[in-house]
Coordinates of C-alpha atoms in Angstrom, one line a residue:
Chain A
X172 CA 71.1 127.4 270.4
X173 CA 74.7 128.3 271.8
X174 CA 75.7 131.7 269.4
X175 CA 78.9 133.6 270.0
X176 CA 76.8 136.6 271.3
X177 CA 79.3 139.7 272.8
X178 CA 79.3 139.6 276.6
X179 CA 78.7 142.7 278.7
X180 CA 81.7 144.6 279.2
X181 CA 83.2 144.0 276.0
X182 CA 84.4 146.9 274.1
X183 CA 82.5 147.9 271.2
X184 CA 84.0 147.8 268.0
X185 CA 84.9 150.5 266.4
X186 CA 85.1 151.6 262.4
X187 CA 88.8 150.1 262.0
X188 CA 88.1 146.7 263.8
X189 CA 88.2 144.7 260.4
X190 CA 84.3 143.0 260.4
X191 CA 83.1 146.8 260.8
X192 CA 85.3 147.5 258.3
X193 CA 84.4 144.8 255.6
X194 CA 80.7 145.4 256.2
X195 CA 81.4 149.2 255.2
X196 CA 82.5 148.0 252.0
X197 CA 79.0 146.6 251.6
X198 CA 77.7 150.0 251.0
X199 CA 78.7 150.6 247.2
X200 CA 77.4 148.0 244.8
X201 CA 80.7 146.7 244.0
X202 CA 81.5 145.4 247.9
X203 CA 78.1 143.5 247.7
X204 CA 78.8 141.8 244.2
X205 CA 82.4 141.0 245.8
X206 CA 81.1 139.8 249.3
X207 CA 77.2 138.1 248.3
X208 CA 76.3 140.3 251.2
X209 CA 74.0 143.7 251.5
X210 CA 73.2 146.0 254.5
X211 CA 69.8 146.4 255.7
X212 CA 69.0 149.2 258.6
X213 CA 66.8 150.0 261.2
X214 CA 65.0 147.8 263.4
X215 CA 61.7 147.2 261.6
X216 CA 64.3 146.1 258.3
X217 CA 66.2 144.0 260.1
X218 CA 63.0 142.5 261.9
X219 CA 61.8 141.4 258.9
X220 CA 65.1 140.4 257.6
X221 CA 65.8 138.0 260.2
X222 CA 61.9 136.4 259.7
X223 CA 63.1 135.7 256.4
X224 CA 66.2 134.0 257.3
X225 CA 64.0 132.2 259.9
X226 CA 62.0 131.0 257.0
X227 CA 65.0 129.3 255.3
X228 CA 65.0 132.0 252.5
X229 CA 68.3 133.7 253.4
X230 CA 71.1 134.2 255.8
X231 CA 72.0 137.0 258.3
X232 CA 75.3 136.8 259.0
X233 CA 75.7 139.2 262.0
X234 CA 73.8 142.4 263.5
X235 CA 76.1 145.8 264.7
X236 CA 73.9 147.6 267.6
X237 CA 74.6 150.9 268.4
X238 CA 75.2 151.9 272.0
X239 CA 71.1 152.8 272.4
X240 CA 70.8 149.1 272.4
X241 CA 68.6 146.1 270.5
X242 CA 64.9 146.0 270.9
X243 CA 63.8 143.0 272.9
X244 CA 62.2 141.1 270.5
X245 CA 64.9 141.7 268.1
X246 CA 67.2 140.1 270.1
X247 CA 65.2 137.0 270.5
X248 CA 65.0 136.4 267.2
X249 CA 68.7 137.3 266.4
X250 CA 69.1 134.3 269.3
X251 CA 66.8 132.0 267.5
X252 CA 68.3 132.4 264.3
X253 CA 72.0 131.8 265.7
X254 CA 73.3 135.5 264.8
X255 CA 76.4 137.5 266.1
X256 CA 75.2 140.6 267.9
X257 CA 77.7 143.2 268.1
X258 CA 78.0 146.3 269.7
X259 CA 79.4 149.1 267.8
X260 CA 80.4 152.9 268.6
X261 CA 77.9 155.8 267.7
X262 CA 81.0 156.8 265.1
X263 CA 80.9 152.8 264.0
X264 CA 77.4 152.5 263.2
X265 CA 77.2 156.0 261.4
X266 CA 79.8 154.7 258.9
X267 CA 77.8 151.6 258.0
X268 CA 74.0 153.9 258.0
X269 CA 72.8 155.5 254.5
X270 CA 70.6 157.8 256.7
X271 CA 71.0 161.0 258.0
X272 CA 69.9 159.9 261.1
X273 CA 71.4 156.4 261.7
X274 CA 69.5 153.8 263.0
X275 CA 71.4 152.4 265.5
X276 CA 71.2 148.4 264.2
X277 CA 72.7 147.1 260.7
X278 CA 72.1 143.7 259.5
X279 CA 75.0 141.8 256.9
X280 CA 72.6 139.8 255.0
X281 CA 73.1 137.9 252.0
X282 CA 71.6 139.5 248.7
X283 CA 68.1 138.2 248.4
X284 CA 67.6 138.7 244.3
X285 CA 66.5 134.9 242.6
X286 CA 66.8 133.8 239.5
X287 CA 64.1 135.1 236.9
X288 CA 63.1 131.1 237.2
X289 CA 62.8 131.1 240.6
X290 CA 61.0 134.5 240.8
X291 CA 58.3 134.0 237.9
X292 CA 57.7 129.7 239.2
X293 CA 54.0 129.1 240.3
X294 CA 52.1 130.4 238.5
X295 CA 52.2 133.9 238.9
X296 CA 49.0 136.5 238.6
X297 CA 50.5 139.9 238.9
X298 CA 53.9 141.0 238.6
X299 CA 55.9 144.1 238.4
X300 CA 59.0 144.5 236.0
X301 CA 60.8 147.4 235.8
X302 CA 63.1 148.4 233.4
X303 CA 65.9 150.9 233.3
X304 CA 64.5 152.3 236.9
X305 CA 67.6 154.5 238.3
X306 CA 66.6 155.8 241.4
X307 CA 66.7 153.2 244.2
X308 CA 63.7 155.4 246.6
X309 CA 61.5 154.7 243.4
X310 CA 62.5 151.0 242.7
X311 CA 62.1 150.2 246.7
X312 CA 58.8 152.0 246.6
X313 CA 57.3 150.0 244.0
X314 CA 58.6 147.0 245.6
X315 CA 56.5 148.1 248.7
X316 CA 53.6 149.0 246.4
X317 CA 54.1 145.4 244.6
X318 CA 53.8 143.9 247.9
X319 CA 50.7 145.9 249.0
X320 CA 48.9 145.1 246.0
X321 CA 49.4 141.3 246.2
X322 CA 52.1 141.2 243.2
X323 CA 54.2 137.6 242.8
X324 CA 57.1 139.0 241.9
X325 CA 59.3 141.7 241.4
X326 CA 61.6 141.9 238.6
X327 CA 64.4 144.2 237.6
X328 CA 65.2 144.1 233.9
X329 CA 67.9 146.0 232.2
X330 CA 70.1 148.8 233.8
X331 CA 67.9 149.4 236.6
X332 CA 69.3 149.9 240.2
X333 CA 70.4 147.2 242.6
X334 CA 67.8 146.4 244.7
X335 CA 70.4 146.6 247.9
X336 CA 71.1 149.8 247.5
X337 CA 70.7 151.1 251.5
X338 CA 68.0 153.6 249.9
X339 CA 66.2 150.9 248.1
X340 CA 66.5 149.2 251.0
X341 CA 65.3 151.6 253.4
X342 CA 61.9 152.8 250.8
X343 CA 61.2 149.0 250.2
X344 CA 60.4 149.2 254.3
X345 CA 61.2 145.4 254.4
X346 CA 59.1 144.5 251.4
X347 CA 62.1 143.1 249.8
X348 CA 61.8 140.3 252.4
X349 CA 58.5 139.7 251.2
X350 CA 58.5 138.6 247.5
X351 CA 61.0 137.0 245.4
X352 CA 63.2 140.0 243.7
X353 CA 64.9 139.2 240.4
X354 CA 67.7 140.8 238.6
X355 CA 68.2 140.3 234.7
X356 CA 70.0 142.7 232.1
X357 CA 68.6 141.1 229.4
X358 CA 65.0 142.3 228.7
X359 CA 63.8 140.2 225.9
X360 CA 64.6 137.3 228.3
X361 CA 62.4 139.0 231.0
X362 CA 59.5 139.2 228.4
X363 CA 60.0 135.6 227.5
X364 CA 60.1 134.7 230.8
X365 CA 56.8 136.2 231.5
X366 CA 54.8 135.2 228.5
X367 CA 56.2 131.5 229.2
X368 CA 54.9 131.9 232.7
X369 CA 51.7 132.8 230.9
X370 CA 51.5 136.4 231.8
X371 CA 50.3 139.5 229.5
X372 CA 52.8 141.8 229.7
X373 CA 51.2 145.5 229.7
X374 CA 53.2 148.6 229.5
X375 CA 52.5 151.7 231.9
X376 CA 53.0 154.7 228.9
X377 CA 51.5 158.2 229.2
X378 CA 51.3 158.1 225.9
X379 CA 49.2 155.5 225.1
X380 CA 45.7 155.2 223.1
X381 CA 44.1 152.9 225.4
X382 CA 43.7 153.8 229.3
X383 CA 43.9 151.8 232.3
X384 CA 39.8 152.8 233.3
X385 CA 38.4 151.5 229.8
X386 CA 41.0 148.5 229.3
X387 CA 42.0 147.1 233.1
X388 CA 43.8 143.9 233.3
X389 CA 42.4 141.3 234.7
X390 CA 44.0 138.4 233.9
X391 CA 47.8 137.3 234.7
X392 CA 49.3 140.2 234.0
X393 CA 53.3 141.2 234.0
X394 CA 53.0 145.4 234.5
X395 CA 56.0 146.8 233.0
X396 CA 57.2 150.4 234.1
X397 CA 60.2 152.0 232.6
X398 CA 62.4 155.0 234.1
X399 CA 61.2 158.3 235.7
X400 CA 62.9 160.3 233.3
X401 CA 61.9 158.6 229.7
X402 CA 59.4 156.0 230.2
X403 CA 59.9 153.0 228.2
X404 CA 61.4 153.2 225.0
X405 CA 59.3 152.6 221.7
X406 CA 61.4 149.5 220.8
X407 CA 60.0 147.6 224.3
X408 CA 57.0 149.4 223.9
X409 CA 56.6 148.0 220.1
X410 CA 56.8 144.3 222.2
X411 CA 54.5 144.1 224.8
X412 CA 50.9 143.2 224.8
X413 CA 49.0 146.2 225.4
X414 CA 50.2 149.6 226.5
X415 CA 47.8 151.6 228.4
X416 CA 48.0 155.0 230.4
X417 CA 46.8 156.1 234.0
X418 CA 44.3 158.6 232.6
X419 CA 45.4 162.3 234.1
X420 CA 41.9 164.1 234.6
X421 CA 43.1 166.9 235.7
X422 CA 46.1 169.2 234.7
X423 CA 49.3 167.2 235.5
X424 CA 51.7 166.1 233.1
X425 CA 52.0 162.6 234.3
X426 CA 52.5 160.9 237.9
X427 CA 55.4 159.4 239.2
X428 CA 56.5 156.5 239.4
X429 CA 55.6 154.8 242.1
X430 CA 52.1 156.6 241.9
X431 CA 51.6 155.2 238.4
X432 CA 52.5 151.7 239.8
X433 CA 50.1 151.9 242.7
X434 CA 47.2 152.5 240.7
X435 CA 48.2 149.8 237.5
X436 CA 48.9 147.4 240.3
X437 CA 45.6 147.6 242.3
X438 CA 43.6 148.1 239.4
X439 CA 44.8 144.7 238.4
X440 CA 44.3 143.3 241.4
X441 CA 40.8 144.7 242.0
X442 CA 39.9 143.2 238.7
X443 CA 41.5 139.9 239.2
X444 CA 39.7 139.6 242.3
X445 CA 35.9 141.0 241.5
X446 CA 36.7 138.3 238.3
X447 CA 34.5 140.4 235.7
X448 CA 34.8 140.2 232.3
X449 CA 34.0 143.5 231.5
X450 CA 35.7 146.4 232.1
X451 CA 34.7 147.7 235.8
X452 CA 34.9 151.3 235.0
X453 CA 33.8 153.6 231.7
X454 CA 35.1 156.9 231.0
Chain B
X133 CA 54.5 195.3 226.2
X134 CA 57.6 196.9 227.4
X135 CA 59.0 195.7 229.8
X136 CA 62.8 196.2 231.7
X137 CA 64.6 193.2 230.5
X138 CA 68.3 193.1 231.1
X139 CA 70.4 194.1 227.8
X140 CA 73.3 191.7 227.0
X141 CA 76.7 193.0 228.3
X142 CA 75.1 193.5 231.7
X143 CA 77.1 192.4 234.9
X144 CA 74.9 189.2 235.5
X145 CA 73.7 189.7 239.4
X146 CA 75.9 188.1 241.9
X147 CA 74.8 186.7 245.5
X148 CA 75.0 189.7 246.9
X149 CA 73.1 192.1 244.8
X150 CA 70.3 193.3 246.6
X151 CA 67.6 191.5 244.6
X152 CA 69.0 188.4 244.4
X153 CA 70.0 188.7 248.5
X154 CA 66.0 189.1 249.3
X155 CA 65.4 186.6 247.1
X156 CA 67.1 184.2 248.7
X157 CA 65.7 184.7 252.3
X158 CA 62.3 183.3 250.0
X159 CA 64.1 179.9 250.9
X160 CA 63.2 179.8 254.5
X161 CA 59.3 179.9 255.5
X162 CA 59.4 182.9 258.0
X163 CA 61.0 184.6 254.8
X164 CA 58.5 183.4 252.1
X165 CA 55.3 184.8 255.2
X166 CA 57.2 188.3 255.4
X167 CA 57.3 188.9 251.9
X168 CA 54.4 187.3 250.5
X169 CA 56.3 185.4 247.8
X170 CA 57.9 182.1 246.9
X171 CA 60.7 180.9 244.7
X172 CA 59.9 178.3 242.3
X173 CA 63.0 176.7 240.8
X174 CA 63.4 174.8 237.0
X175 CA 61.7 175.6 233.6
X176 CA 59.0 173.1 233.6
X177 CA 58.1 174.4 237.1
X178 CA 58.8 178.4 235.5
X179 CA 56.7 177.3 233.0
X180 CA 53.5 176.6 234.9
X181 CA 54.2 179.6 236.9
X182 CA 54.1 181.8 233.9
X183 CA 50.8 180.5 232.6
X184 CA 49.4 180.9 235.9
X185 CA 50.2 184.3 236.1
X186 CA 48.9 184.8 232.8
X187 CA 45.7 183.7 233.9
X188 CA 45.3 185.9 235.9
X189 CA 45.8 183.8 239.2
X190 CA 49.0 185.3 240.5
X191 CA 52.0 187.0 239.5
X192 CA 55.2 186.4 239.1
X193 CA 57.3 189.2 239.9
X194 CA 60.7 188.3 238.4
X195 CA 63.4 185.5 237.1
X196 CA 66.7 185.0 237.5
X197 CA 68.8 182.9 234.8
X198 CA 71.9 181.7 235.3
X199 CA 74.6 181.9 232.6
X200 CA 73.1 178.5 230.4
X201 CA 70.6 181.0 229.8
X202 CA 66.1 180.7 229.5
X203 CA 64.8 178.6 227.1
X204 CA 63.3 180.7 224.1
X205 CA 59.9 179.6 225.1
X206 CA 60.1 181.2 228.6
X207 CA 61.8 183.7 227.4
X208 CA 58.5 184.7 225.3
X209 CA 56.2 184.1 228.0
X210 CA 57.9 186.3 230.2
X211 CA 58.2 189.0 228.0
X212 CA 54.3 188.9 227.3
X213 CA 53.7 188.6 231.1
X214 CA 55.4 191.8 231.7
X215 CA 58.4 190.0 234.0
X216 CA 61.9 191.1 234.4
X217 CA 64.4 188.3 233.8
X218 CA 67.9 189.1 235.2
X219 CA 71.1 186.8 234.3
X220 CA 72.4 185.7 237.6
X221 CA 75.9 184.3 238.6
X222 CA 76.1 180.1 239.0
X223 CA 77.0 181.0 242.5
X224 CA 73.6 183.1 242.5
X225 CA 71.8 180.8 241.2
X226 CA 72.8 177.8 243.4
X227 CA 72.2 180.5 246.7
X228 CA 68.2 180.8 245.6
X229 CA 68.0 176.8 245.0
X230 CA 67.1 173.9 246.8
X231 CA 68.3 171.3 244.8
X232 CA 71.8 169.5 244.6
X233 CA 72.0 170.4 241.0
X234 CA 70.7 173.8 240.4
X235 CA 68.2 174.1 237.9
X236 CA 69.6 177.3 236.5
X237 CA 66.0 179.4 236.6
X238 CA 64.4 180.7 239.4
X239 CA 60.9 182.3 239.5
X240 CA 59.9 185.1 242.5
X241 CA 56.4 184.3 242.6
X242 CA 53.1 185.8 244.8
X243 CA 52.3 182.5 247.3
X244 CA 49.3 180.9 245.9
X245 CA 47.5 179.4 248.4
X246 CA 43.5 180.9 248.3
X247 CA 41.1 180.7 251.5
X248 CA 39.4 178.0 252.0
X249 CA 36.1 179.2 251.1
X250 CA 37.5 179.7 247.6
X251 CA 39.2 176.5 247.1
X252 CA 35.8 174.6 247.9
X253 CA 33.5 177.2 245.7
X254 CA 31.1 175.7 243.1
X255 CA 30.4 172.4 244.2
X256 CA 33.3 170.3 244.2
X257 CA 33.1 166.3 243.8
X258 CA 36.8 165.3 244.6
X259 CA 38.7 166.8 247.2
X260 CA 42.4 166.0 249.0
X261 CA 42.4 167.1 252.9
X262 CA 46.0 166.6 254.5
X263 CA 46.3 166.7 258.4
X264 CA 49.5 167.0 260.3
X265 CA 52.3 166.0 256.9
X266 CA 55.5 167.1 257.5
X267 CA 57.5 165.9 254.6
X268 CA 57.7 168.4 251.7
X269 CA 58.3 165.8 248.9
X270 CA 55.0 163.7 250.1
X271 CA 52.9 166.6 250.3
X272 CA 54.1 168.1 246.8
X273 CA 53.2 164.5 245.5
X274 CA 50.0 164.0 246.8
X275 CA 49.1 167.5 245.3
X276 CA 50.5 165.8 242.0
X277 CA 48.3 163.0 242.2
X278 CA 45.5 164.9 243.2
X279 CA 45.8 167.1 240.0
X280 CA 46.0 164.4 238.2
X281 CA 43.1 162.6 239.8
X282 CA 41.0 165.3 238.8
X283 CA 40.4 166.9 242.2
X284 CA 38.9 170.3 242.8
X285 CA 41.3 171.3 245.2
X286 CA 44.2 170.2 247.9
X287 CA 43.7 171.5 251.3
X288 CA 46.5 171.9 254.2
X289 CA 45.0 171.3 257.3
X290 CA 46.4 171.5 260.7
X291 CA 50.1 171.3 261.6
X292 CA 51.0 171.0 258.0
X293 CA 53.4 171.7 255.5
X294 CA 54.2 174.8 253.8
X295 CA 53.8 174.0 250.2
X296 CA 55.6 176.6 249.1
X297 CA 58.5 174.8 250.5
X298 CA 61.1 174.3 247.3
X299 CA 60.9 170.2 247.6
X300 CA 57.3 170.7 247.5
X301 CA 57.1 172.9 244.9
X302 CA 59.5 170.6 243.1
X303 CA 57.8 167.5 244.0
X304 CA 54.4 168.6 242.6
X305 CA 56.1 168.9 239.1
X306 CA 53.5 172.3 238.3
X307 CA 50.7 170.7 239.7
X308 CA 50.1 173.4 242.7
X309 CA 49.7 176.0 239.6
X310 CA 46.8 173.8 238.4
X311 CA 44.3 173.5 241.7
X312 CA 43.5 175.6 244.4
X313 CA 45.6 174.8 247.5
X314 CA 44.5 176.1 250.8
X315 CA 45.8 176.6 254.1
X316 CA 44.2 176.0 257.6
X317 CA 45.6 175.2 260.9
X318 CA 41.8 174.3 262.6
X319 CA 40.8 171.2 261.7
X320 CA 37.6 171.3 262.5
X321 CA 37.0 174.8 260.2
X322 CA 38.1 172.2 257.6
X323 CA 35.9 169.4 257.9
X324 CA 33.4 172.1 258.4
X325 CA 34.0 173.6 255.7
X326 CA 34.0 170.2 253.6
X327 CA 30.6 169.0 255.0
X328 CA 29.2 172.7 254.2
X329 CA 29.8 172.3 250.2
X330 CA 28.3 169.1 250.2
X331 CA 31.5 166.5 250.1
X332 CA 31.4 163.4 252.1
X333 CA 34.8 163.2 254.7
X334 CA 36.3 159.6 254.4
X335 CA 39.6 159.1 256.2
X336 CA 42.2 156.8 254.7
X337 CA 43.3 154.9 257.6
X338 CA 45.1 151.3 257.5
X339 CA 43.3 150.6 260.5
X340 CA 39.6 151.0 259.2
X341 CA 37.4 147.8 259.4
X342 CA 36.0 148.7 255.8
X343 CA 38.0 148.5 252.6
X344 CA 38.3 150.7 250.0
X345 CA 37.4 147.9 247.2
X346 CA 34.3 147.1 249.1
X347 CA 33.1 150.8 249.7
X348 CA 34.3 152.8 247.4
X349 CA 32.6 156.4 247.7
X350 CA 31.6 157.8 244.6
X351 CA 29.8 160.8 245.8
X352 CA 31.5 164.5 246.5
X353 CA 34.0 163.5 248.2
X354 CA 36.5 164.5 251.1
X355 CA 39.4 162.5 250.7
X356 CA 41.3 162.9 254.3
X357 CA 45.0 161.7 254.6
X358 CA 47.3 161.9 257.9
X359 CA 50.9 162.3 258.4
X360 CA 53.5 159.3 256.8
X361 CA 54.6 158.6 260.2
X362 CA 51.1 158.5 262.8
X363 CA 48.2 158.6 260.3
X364 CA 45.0 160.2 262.0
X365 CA 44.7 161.0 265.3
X366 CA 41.8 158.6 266.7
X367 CA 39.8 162.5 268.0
X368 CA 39.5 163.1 264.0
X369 CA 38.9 159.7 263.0
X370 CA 35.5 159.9 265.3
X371 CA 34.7 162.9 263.5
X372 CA 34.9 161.4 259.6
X373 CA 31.8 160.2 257.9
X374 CA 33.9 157.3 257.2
X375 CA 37.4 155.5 257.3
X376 CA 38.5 153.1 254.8
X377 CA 41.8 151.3 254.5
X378 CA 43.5 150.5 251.2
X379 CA 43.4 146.4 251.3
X380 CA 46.7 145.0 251.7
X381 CA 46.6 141.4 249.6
X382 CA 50.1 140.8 249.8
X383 CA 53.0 141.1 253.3
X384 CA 53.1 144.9 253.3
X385 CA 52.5 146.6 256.4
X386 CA 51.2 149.7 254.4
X387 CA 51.3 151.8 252.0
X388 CA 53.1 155.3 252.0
X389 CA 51.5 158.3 252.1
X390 CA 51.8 159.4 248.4
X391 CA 50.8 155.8 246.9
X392 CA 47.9 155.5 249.0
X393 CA 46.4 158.5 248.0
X394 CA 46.9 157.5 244.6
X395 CA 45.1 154.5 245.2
X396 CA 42.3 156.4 247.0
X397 CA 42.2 159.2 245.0
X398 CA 41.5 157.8 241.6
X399 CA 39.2 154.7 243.1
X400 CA 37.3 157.4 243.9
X401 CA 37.6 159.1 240.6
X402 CA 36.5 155.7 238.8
X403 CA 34.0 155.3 240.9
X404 CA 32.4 159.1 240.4
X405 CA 33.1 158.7 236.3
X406 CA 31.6 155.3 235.9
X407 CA 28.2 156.3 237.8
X408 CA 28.0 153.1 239.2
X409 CA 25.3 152.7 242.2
X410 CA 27.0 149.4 243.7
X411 CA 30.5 148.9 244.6
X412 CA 32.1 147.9 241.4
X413 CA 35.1 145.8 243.1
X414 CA 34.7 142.7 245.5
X415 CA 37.0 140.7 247.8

């Protein structure tokens, strides 16, 4: 395929040459919602973003390399797909990097989230919503651990954080390639969503009765984790199906996040794949 | 008990006053070996400080308050632990903390790590070995998620991080007041060690052959993690009683560091509670 690709010699581009400039933008949430378009960052990112747009699921738009140069196999696929490669200055690329430590490659992609439709079509098993999640390392962590464990989908209900957020991006380590992301303010349309797809939707709570070792889900189940700081609130909590709690044998007050997640999710999936009735574990 | 608290109208301490100034060198590890102490930073964390020390496990030597002033429950505890509190400047307090919004209350504490004869007295079931982690944050959650696994104890092994370390601290949420954490830099003492108070060494390696869901251990049990960004070096793998990986079902290339342990961690915990004889999970 015959791609504008820079030619040795050219100058890089620096942070005022206008494409470098309008990708910059791209790093606050109200550039993406203008442009369609997100950043992703770092080689093994953009490796797996162009694998997605290989697979029809997306576009990438163009790739800024540093000076230290692209990977091999990066480039090839960048040539299959038919994207602009660009060199940039050290000074260039820094400008368009969330990390401390830049990079060296950024990807313009446009933003992957689906329609709750789209996201929750199929049949789904296991899926993870999360509601009112604020940190984007958390929300791209569970969007790895989703991944891991097998999950359908990923859903972000409510004011939770968008899911291109560079940090989101970067914690997600190219899971949000990997399974259809949906965004939807409007919670009580998540839950109907998810009981039409004939899911149960369980809440994570630490305070709830029931635990997670005496009660596991094991059939198509929609896990639903609220924010770091206050959990879910009593009014969503008052809707679900169940609410259970990761016991805490020990002294802690609670686990994260994304720890909490990573044990509701496997649990699920354990017992959706040994397909017992029973409960697999007793206190 | 009487003890020297400040009386109101005092001068509150600025950054330079001697106290707070040695203090702060408590932020830096060759600062936190000299003296023997550590700063732990927020009330929750204060909290769990103060209880510790009232157990008899450590002491806390003083606080410092900025002007927002203590919160009338650590205020009491304080006073009945026998610890000076001193009202510090903002400016003070933002010198002794390691967070981008200061948390306003600062404990000088003893360092609590034990040897690691202590930490593995009286026949424990569930331990969490770390090799070679760097990262503060991942090592002050896995010590989290160990807590609230249950374990008997977190030990630092090899190259490791300090987890006195403020983002540790902070990450663990009060969790390394709970369990005994120890330190040592020879491997091999620690596996030793582990084998001599009868706990099996399984290493949590995404490379394994065997999957946790197939072969869960359920005995005492070793739980050995490596560093986020290499894992285990292949001379201690050969040197495990076993190495499991956590089954990916879905595109993920991994886990990280904190969520697998989770995963590990309270598998292992099911598995020990329920009693089970036979793997209760199959692919």
């Amino acid at each position: 395929m015959n791609t504008p690709q820079s030619r040795p010699g050219d100058a890089p581009f620096t942070e005022r040459t206008p494409r470098v400039a309008a990708a910059r933008q791209l790093t606050r949430r109200a550039g993406r919602e203008r442009a369609g378009r997100f950043l992703v960052e770092g080689a093994q990112a953009v490796r797996e973003a162009l694998v997605w747009a290989r697979a029809g699921r997306g576009r990438v738009h163009e790739l800024f390399v540093a000076p230290a140069g692209l990977p091999e196999d990066l480039r090839s696929l960048a040539e299959e797909a038919g994207v602009r490669v660009s060199p940039v200055t050290e000074r260039a690329a820094a400008g368009l990097s969330e990390t401390v430590t830049p990079q060296g490659v950024v990807a313009v992609c446009d933003l992957l989230d689906v329609p709750l439709d789209t996201a929750l079509a199929g049949r789904p098993t296991l899926v993870a919503v999360l509601v009112g999640v604020s940190d984007p390392g958390n929300a791209g962590t569970v969007v790895r651990v989703a991944d891991a464990a097998g999950a359908d989908a990923v859903v972000l209900a409510g004011n939770t954080v968008d899911p291109h957020n560079g940090k989101c991006v970067r914690a997600s380590t190219g899971s949000l390639f990997h399974l259809p992301v949906a965004r939807c303010a409007d919670v009580s349309a998540v839950f109907a969503a998810c009981r039409a797809a004939g899911l149960e939707l369980v809440a994570a709570d630490g305070y709830a009765d029931a635990d997670l070792a005496s009660a596991t889900p094991g059939g198509p189940t929609a896990w639903v984790f609220g924010s770091e700081a206050h959990g879910l609130p009593d009014e969503l909590l008052a809707r679900v199906d169940l609410a259970l709690r990761v016991p805490i044998y020990g002294a802690a007050e609670s686990l994260n996040l994304a720890t909490a997640a990573a044990v509701c999710l496997y649990a699920t999936a354990w017992r959706q794949r040994a397909g017992i009735a029973t409960a697999p574990f007793h206190d």
